[in-house]
Coordinates of C-alpha atoms in Angstrom, one line a residue:
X84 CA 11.0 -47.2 31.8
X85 CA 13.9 -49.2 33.2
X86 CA 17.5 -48.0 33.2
X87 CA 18.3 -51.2 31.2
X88 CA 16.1 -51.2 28.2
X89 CA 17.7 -49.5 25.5
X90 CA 16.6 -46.2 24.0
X91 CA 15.6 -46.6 20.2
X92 CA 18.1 -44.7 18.0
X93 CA 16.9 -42.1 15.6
X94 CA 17.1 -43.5 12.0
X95 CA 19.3 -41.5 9.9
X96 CA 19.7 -40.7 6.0
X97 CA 22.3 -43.3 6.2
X98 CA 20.4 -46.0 7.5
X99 CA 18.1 -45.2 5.0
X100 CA 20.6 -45.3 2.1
X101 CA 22.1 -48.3 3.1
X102 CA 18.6 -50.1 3.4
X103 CA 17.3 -49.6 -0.4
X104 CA 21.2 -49.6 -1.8
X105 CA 21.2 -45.9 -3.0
X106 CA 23.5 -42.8 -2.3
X107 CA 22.4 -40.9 0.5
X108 CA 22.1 -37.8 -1.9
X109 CA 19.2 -39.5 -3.9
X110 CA 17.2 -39.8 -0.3
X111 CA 17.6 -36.4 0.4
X112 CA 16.4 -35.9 -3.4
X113 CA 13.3 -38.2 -3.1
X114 CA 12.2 -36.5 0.4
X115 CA 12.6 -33.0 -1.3
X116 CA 10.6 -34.2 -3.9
X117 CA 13.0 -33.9 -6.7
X118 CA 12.5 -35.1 -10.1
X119 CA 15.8 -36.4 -10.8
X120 CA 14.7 -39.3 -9.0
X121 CA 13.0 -42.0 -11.1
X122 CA 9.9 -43.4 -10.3
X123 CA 11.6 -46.8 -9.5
X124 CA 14.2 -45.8 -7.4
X125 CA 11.8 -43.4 -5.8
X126 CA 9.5 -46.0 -4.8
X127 CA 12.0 -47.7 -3.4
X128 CA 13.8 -45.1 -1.1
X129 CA 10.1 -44.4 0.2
X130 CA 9.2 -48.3 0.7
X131 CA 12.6 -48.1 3.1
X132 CA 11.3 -44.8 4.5
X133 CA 7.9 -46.5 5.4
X134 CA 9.6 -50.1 6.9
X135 CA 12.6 -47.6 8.9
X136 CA 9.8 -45.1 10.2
X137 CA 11.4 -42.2 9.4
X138 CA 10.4 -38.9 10.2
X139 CA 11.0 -36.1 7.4
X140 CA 11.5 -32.4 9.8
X141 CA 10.6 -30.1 6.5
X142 CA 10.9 -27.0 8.9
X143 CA 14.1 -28.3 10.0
X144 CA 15.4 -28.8 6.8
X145 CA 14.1 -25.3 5.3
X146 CA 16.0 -23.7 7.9
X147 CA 19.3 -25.3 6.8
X148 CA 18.9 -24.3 3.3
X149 CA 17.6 -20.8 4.8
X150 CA 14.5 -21.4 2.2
X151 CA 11.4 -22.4 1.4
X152 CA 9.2 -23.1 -1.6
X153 CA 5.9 -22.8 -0.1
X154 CA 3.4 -20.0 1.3
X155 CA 0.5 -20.8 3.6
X156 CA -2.9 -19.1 2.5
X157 CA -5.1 -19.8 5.3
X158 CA -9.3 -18.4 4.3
X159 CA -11.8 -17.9 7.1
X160 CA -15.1 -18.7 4.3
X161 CA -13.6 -21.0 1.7
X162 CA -17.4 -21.9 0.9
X163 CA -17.6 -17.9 -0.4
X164 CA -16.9 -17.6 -3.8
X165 CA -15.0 -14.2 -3.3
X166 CA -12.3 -16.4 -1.2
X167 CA -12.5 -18.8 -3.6
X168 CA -11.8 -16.0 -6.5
X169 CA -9.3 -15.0 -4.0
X170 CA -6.9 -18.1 -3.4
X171 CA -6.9 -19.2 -7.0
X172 CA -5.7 -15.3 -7.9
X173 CA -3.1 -15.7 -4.8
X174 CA -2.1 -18.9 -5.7
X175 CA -1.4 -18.0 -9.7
X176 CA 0.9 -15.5 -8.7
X177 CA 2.5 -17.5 -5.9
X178 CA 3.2 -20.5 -8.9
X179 CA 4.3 -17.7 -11.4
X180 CA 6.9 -17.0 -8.7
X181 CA 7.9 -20.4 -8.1
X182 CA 6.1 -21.5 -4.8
X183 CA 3.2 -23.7 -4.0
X184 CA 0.5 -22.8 -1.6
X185 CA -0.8 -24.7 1.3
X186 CA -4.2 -23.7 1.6
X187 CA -6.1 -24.0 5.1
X188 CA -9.6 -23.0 5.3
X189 CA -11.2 -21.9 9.3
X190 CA -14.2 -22.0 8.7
X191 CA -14.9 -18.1 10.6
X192 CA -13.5 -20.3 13.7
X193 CA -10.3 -18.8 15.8
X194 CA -10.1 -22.1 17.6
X195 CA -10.0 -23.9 13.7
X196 CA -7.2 -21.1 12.8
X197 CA -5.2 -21.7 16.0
X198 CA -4.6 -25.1 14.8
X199 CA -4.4 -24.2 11.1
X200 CA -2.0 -22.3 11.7
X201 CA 0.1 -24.3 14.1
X202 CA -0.1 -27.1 11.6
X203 CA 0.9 -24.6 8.5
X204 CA 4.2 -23.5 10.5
X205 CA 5.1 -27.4 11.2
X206 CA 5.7 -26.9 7.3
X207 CA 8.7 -24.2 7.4
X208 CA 6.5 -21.9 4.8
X209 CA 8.6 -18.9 4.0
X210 CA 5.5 -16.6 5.1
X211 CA 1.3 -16.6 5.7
X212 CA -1.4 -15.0 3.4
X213 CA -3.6 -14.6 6.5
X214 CA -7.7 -13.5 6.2
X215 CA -8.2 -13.6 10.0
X216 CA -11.4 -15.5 11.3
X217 CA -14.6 -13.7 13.1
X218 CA -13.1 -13.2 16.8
X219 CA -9.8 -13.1 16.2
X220 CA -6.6 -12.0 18.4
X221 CA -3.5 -10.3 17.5
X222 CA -1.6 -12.1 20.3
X223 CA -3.0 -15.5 19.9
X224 CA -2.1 -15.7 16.0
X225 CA 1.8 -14.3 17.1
X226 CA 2.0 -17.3 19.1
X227 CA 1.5 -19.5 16.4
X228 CA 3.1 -18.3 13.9
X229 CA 6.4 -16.4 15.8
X230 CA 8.1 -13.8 15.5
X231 CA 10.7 -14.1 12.1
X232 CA 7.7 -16.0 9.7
X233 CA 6.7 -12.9 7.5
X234 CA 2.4 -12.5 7.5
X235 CA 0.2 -10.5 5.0
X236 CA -3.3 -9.7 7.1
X237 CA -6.1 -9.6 4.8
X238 CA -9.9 -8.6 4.8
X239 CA -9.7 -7.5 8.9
X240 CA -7.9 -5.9 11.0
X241 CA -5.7 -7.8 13.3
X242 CA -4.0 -5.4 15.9
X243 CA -2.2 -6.7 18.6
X244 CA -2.6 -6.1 22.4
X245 CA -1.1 -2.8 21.8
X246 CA -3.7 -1.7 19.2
X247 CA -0.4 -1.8 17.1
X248 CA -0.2 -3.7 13.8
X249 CA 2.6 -5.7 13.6
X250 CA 2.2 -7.3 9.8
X251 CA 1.4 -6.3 6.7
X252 CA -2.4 -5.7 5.5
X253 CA -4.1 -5.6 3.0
X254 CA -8.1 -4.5 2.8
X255 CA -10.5 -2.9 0.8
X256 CA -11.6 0.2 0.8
X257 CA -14.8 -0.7 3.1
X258 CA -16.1 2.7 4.3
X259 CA -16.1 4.2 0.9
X260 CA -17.5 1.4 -0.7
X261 CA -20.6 1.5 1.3
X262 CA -21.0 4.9 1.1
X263 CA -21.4 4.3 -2.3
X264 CA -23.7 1.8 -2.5
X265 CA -25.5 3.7 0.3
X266 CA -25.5 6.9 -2.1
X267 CA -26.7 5.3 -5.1
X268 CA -30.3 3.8 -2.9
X269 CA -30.9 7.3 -1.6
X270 CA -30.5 8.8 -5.0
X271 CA -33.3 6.3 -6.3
X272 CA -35.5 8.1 -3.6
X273 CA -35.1 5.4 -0.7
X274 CA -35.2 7.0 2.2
X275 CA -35.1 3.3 5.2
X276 CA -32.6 1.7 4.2
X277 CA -31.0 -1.1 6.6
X278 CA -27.4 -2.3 6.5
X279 CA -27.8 -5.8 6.4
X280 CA -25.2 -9.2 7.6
X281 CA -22.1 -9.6 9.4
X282 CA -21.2 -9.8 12.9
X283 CA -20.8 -5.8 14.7
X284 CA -17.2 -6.9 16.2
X285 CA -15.4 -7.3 12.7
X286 CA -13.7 -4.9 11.8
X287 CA -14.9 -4.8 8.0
X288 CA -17.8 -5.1 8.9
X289 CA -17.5 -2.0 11.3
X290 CA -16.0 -0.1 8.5
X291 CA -19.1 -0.6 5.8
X292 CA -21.2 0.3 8.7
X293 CA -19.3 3.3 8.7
X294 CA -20.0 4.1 5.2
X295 CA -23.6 3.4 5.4
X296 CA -24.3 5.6 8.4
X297 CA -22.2 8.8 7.0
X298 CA -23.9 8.5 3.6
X299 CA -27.3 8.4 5.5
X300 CA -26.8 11.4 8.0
X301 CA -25.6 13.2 5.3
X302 CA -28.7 12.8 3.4
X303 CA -30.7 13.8 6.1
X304 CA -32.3 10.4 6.8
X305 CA -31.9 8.7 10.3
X306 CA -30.9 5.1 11.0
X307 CA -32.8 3.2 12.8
X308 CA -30.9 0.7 15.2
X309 CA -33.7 -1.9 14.5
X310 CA -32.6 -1.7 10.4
X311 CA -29.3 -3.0 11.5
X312 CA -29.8 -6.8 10.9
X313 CA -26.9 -9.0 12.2
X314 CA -26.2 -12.5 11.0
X315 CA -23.1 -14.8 9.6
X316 CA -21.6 -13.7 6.4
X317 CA -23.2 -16.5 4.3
X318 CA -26.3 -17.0 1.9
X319 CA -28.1 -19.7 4.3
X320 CA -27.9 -17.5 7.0
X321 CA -28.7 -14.0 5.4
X322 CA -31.6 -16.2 4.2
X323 CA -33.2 -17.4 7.4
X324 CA -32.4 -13.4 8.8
X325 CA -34.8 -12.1 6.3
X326 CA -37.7 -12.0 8.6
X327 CA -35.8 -9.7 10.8
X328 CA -36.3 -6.4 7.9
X329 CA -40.2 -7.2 8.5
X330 CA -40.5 -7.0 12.2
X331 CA -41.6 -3.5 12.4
X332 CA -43.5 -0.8 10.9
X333 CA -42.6 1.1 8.4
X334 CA -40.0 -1.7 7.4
X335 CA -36.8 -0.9 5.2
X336 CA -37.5 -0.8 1.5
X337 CA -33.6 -1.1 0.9
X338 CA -30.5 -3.0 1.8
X339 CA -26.9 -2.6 1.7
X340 CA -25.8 -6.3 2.3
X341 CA -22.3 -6.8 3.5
X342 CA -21.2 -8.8 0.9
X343 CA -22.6 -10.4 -1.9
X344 CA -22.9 -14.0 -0.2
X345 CA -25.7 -12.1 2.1
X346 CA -26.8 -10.5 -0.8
X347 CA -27.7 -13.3 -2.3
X348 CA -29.1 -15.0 0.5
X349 CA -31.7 -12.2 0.8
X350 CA -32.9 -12.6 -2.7
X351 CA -33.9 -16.1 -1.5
X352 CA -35.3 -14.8 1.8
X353 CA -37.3 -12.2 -0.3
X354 CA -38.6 -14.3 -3.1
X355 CA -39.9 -16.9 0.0
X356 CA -41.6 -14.2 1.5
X357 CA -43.7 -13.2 -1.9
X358 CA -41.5 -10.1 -2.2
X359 CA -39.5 -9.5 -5.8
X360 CA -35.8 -8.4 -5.6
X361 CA -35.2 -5.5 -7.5
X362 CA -39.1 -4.4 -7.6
X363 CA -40.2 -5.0 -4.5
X364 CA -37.7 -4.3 -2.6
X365 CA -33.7 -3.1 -3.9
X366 CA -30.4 -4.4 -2.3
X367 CA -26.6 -4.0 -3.0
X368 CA -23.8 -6.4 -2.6
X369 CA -20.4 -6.0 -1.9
X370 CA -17.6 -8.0 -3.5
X371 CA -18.7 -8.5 -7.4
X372 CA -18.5 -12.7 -7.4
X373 CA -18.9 -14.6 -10.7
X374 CA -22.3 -14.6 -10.0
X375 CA -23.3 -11.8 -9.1
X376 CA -23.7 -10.3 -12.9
X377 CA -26.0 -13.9 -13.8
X378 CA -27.8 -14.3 -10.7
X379 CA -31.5 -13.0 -11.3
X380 CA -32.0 -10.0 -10.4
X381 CA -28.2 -9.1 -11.4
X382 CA -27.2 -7.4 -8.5
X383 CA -25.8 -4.4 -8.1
X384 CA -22.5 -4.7 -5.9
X385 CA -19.4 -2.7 -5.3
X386 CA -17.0 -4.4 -7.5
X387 CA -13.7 -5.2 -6.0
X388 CA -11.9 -7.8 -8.2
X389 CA -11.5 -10.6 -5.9
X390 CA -8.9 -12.1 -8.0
X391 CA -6.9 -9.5 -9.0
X392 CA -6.7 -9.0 -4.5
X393 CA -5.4 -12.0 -4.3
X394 CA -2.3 -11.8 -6.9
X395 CA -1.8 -8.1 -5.2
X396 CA -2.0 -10.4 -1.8
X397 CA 1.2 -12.7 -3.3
X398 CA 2.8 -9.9 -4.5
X399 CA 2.5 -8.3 -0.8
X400 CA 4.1 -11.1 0.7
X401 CA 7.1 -11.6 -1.6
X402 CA 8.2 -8.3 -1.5
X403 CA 8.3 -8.9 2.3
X404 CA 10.6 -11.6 1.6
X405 CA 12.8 -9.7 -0.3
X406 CA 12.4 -6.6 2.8
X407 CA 12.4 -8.6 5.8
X408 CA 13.4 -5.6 7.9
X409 CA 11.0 -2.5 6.6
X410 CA 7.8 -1.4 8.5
X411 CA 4.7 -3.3 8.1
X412 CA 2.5 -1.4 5.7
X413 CA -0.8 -1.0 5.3
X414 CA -2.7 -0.9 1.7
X415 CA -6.4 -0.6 0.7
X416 CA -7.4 -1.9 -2.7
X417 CA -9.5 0.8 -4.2
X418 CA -13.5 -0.1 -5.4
X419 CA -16.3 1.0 -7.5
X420 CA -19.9 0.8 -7.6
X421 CA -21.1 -1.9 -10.4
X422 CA -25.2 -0.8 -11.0
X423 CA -27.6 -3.6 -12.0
X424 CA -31.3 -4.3 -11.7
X425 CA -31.7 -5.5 -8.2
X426 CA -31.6 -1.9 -7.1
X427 CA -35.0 -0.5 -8.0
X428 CA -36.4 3.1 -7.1
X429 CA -38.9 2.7 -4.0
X430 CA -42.1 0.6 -5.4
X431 CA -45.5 2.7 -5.1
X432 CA -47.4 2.1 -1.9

């Protein structure tokens, strides 16, 4: 650029006002959003704002009033209808308290959430309602979201490099749940029972594993590495992993499924394969969706009111607002074991 051309000076509330003919308090009302502006005026001030190009710094401007009236909730499986049960329990409570959420969803991608999450912050929320993505690192979600913007971890574990945990979190009880589910199987006489979906590396998924195991050694009953069935938290993949139970002899005549997603995903691998769900063969979810008491089979899940997590979720994150200073903690939402027909005693040979 040449040292003669003039720099362009930033446009100003002022220039603004004096544009459209209006105080510059009713600007600052219309890009707050206030409704003491009417619609006229409004449209006005924001045909000026459009013709001007001016650039609204909302983080900038929540940091003046030392306030903001949002939350971020940012969901790794929006497409699951526990995190769909989940935001709209989180975001009840968050409207009941006077803030709006901004939702992002990751799709189980860290590379997604990194830029969720850099977005989300461009927006000055007064904290994150995070449920981490597959893969995710401690160090690489502090450096979007910084040090002073308060964060409730949900779901899974995020420790830093430290193996510390920095935030607040918020989980289920995962092991016990399992063992549960795990429990109720062997006491219907099933003695191969696999632990079926999710990736090994999560941590909730680690933690039901747990569960599963413990219940079967205690029993007595082995488990057999090839009965641990891998696959994407989801119904279309638990689906196409069905084949997977049938590769060896004797095959499982059980599952606990990760969640109820991959629960019912294997229903619909089953029922492909000629095999009847709860009669055939028996499986367990875990979360208790909607439709997990109307699907057919109902299945039997552990229930964990996905809901009623997510207004304990706002609740979390509020009270860190109000304790800004006080050591992260670390709740588990207690579960219980909801019996239906998909879990079936062993079917005679």
């Amino acid at each position: 650029m040449s040292r003669n051309t003039p720099q362009r000076r930033k446009v100003t509330l002022a220039d603004i006002a004096q544009g459209c003919d209006v105080s510059r308090a009713t600007v600052s009302l219309v890009l707050r959003g206030s409704p003491l502006v009417n619609s006229v005026t409004r449209a006005r001030v924001e045909a000026e704002l459009k013709r001007q190009g001016y650039v609204y710094n909302r983080a900038a401007a929540n940091l003046r009033r030392r306030t903001s009236s949002s939350i971020g909730l940012v969901i790794n499986d929006l497409g699951n209808p526990f995190f769909a049960e989940f935001a709209a329990g989180a975001d009840e409570a968050l409207a009941s308290a006077g803030y709006v959420t901004l939702l992002g969803n990751t799709g189980e991608s860290p590379i997604r959430q990194q830029a969720v999450l850099n977005s989300l912050i461009e927006h000055g929320p007064a904290g994150i309602i995070l449920s981490p993505a597959e893969g995710s690192e401690g160090e690489q979600v502090l450096a979007a979201v910084g040090m002073h913007t308060p964060l409730l971890v949900f779901n899974r574990e995020l420790p830093d490099d430290d193996g510390a945990h920095r935030w607040d979190t918020l989980e289920m009880d995962n092991e016990h749940g399992a063992r549960l589910a795990t429990e109720h199987l062997i006491h219907l006489g099933h003695q191969r029972i696999a632990f079926f979906g999710g990736h090994r590396d999560s941590s909730s998924v680690e933690q039901r594993r747990r569960g599963y195991a413990g219940a079967m050694r205690d029993a007595g009953l082995k488990v057999d590495p090839a009965w641990l069935i891998e696959s994407a938290p989801t119904r279309l993949e638990a689906a196409r992993q069905t084949g997977a139970l049938f590769a060896r002899d004797p095959a499982p005549t059980a599952a606990v499924c990760y969640n109820d997603a991959v629960a019912l995903g294997l229903m619909l691998g089953l029922t492909k394969r000629g095999r009847r769900p709860g009669e055939d063969f028996a499986l367990t979810g875990f979360d208790d969706v909607a439709e997990a008491s109307v699907c057919v089979p109902p299945l039997t899940t552990v229930a964990v009111d996905p809901r009623g997590l997510g207004r304990r979720s706002a609740e979390l994150i509020l009270e860190r607002l109000g304790k800004p200073e006080t050591e992260a903690a670390y709740t588990i939402a207690p579960v219980r074991l909801v019996v239906r027909e998909s879990s079936c005693p062993p079917s005679s040979p």
